[in-house]
């Protein structure tokens, strides 16, 4: 498939080559088997007995052919769909191939309809999107029509090597044609449409005119010529539909626009920013961050016109008030409501007076440093829900543990409180050495999930320096149950304080001992040398008999359970103990006591407490805890540096924070706390505000504007038309009211359009006159063959795309018309046009509203150019800023360019900026 720039079809660039009127005109239509067959042969048959053969060609469409053939014709059996009929389109485009698409049988004739072979190749033949430079899109800056046609024809799903193309349209366009939902024919010929964007085709993008000759597509900037032929509308041709079309022509538009009255903007001078800071609730702590190091500016306000008043250093922790967001409403010095438009559109934080005061941009604040947190208003109701294994939980549990700390000097200290805070300090006085046994009555997990054991009032030992599974370590728990003791079960005696377990044994009398041949003792040698001597050692087991066993049967297990060195024992009513493994678990009535692990969990859930913090961050425990089951209304929530959520509560005169994961909302009266919808913590008493209600404002033109009469804008020279047709047109999308312009506010609180509103509407209306072709009369005239033989035989010389002069006497105007359709009747040397349609050329709309609005183009390929202009504009705005506001704007620009990336962590407020490799510059 090639660009045939040198091929001559008779249509030269911009003109039709004059040829003999009947040069190469066919005598008869020809029938061929395939499109690739040589048209210079006679094919399957020369249809010399045809009744009529007409080709219809409408501008910017594929030509069609209709053959009427006698039902008893000698070649009737050869007329089948998919075969080719060769015929003429006009006196220049001869021997054209048409593929038969249907064969209709009438009473005495056959009707054959066929489409030009180019159309048959392209219709329903999509472009393969994966072969394009951009997936499913033909995209290129400054592209030519030839390049665009080539991308379409060379990437067809069904390849057609026979197709060629040529274009003399030298204009270049930024092309972005979506190929995903259409076929190749529409991608070439889809006409332009009225609206804000050109249609998705070569015709819409580049304009011009198309000629189809054989298998070659010719794209001409101007294919026809001006024949200087005059046609009088209503005299030469008059039909009802044509008159109606003219009478319905719009000669003016009634433009209007509506907008909702906006608010006055907050400025450096119309709001008392210091007073706003003075009444702020200072509830958050943030850290200054800036990867490049150095310091950050603090400003006297967060809006345009701000002034830097001091600096704060990177790493400083500062007390902050609630964020002031872009769009927040405030009360001005005059009592009216004004809208805040913050610098760079970021949220800004007020700094507490004790931290120096002023305003700092949120881009330089994060809440990721230990001690940082941000507080929000909330509504909810929760219940304390202590659980074992949960940080900041403490609950009663009794037992003995062994100190296991071997590092020199092998001593550990007790702490006043287990949770990190002011009371978490080492107690003086007694220390505890390695191997020492201690008794504990409470267990706690600190904020880091580390265990602590209470060994006395305000005496806590670090759990990782203790062992509860050593040989003499004891834990005691309540128990309740019934168990069947096996007949071999031994009785045990336990010294809980010392952690000693002994098997109970029978006591023997002296006689019984002698009968068992037990020795009372024996002599042993002790000492050395002269001091060596015999010593009598008594046998302690002389009167000790065999182990005592329990009588088999069911026993109550309600007297406690003891765990020593990991082994569980149950106490019986007689004071002795039985090992848990000596209970027959399969016995029918056996019901074992609750396991220690579950008892611990129950203790935590029923008798546990949750530690309170003075601030929602680590290291702020106040050594004041709240019992499980207490309920609280929640008015404030906070998010700490670790991402944990906290609730503020007050219990027995102490106000503090508890972790959200230590609460429950399962009770009927509970409600999950939610952050308040009110994003304006700076709102004042409504009685002090003079509210300006939002109203819909109508913008119309007055007669002070050129060509405007009673609000209607007329096309030039159309003001005197009687009973004019006026198009009502809503241009609201092209009006951008300046909310700072309060000139439209009336004394009674209503709004009217400002002069700036009217001027914008007028400019949009002038553009709309061009876009909608107001005052341009549509032309549709059909000159039939019979008239061509009379006074209008000069119309015989017309070819497709030629232009003529059309006289609209009714409106005293002359406009150019173009040949937009022909019907050619094949009759050998008598061949001629049966009819010629003169009408408007397909419009290439101005899209002036789009140009005026200066909106960002949706063409992906123009993104680089549009982006450049947008960035230059943004850079000009950046140059007008100073200090840290300018740095924040620079960082945002770099992020948009892909030069830096922002890494968002667990909290949306935390971010770091890192440079990207230079390879990303290729995308800029």
Short mmCIF file of C-alpha atoms in Angstrom, two decimals, residues 8 47 320 430 600 730 836 879:
data_model
loop_
_atom_site.label_atom_id
_atom_site.label_comp_id
_atom_site.label_asym_id
_atom_site.label_seq_id
_atom_site.Cartn_x
_atom_site.Cartn_y
_atom_site.Cartn_z
CA UNK A 8 -3.11 11.18 -12.53
CA UNK A 47 -24.05 -6.69 -20.09
CA UNK A 320 -0.99 23.25 66.05
CA UNK A 430 15.69 -2.94 97.37
CA UNK A 600 -6.30 -15.24 82.64
CA UNK A 730 -27.05 28.60 26.83
CA UNK A 836 -26.81 17.28 -10.09
CA UNK A 879 7.75 33.27 40.57
#
